[in-house]
Coordinates of C-alpha atoms in Angstrom, one line a residue:
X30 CA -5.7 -28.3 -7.1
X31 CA -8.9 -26.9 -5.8
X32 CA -7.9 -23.1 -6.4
X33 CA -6.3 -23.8 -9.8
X34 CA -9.9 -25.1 -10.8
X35 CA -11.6 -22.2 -9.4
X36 CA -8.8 -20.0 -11.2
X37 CA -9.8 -22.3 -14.6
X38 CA -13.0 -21.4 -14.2
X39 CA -13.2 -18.3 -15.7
X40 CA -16.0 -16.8 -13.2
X41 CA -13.0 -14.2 -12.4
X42 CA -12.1 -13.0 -16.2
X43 CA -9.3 -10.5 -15.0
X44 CA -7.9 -13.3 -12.5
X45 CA -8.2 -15.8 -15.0
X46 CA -6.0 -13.7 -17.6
X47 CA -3.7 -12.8 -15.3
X48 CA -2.8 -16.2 -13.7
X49 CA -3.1 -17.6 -17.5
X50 CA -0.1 -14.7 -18.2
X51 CA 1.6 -15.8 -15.2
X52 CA 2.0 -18.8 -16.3
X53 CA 3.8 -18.5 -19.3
X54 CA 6.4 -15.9 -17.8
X55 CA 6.8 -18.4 -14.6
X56 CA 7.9 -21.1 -17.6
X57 CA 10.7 -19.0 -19.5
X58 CA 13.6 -21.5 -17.5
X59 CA 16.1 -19.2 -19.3
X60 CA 16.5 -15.5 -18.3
X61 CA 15.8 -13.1 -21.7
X62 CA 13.9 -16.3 -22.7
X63 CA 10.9 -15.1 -24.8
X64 CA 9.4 -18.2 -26.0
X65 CA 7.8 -21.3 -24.9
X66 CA 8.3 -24.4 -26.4
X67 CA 5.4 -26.4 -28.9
X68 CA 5.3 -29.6 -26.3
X69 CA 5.2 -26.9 -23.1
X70 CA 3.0 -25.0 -24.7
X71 CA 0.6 -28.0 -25.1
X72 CA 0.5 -29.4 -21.6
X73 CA 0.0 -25.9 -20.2
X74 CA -3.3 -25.5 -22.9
X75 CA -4.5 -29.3 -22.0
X76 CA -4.0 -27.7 -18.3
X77 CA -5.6 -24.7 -18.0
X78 CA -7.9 -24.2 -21.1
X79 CA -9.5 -27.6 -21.6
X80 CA -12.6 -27.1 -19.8
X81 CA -13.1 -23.5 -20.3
X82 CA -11.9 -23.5 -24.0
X83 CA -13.3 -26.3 -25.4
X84 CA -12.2 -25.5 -29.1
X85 CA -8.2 -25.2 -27.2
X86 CA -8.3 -28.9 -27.8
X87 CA -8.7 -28.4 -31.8
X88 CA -5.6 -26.1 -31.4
X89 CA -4.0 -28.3 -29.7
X90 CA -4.1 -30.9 -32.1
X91 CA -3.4 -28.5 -34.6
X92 CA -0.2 -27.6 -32.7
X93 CA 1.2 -31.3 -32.8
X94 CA 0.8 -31.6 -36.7
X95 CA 2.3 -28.4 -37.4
X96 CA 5.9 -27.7 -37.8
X97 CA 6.7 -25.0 -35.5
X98 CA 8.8 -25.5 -32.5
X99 CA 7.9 -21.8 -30.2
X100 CA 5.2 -20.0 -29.1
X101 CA 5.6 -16.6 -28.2
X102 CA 4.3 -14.1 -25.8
X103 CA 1.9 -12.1 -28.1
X104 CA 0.9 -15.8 -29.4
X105 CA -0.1 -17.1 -26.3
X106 CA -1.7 -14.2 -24.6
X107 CA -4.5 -13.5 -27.2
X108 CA -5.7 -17.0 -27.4
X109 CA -8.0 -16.4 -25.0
X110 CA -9.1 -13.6 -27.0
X111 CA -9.5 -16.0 -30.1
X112 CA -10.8 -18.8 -28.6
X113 CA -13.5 -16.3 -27.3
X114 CA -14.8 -15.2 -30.4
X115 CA -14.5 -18.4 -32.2
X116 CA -16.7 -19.9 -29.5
X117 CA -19.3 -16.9 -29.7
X118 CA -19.7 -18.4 -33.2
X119 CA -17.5 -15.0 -35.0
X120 CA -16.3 -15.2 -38.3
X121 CA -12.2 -15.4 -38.3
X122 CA -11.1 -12.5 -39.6
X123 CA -8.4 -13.5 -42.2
X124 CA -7.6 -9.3 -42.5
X125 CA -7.0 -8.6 -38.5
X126 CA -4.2 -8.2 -37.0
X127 CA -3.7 -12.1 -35.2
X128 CA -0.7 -12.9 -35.2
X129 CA 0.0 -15.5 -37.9
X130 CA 0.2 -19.0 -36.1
X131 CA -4.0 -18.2 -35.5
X132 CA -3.7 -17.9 -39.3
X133 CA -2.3 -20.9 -40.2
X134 CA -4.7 -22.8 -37.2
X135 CA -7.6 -20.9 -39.0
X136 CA -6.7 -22.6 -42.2
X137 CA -6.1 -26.0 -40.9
X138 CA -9.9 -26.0 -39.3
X139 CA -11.2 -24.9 -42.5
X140 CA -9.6 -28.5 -44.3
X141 CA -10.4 -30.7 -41.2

């Protein structure tokens, strides 16, 4: 518990990325498997983004209400990257090249 805090902690970027991509690769239960599901996809967030994310918790939320059942590996590795810049206070761009589940999250902060 202690080392998966200091792993959380972000005070090792590159360990934190890689244990963060471990993780969803250590949760594919099927082999060729290349999604994770909505509900997995939550607990791991509430897990290991919570404190050093705090705005994970909006996407989380946002992830309940919204109708899609997967999230894939390009999904789930650039959150961290989103997240990021969202916290530095950047502007979303709606013209980038995020894949478009961060569109549709963008959207859904914009009306709540």
């Amino acid at each position: 518990k202690k080392k998966l805090s200091e792993i959380c902690s972000e005070s090792n970027i590159e360990e934190y990325k890689a244990f963060y991509n471990f993780v969803f690769n250590y949760h594919m239960m099927v082999p060729g498997q290349k999604t994770l599901d909505k509900d997995g996809a939550i607990g791991l967030l509430e897990i290991l983004m919570k404190k050093t994310h705090p705005i994970s918790q909006k996407f989380v939320a946002f992830l309940k209400q919204s109708e899609r059942k997967v999230i894939n590996r390009d999904q789930w590795q650039n959150l961290i990257s989103l997240f990021t810049s969202l916290e530095k206070g950047e502007q979303y761009d709606t013209s980038g090249a995020w894949p478009s589940l961060y569109d549709e999250f963008h959207e859904w902060m914009l009306k709540n």
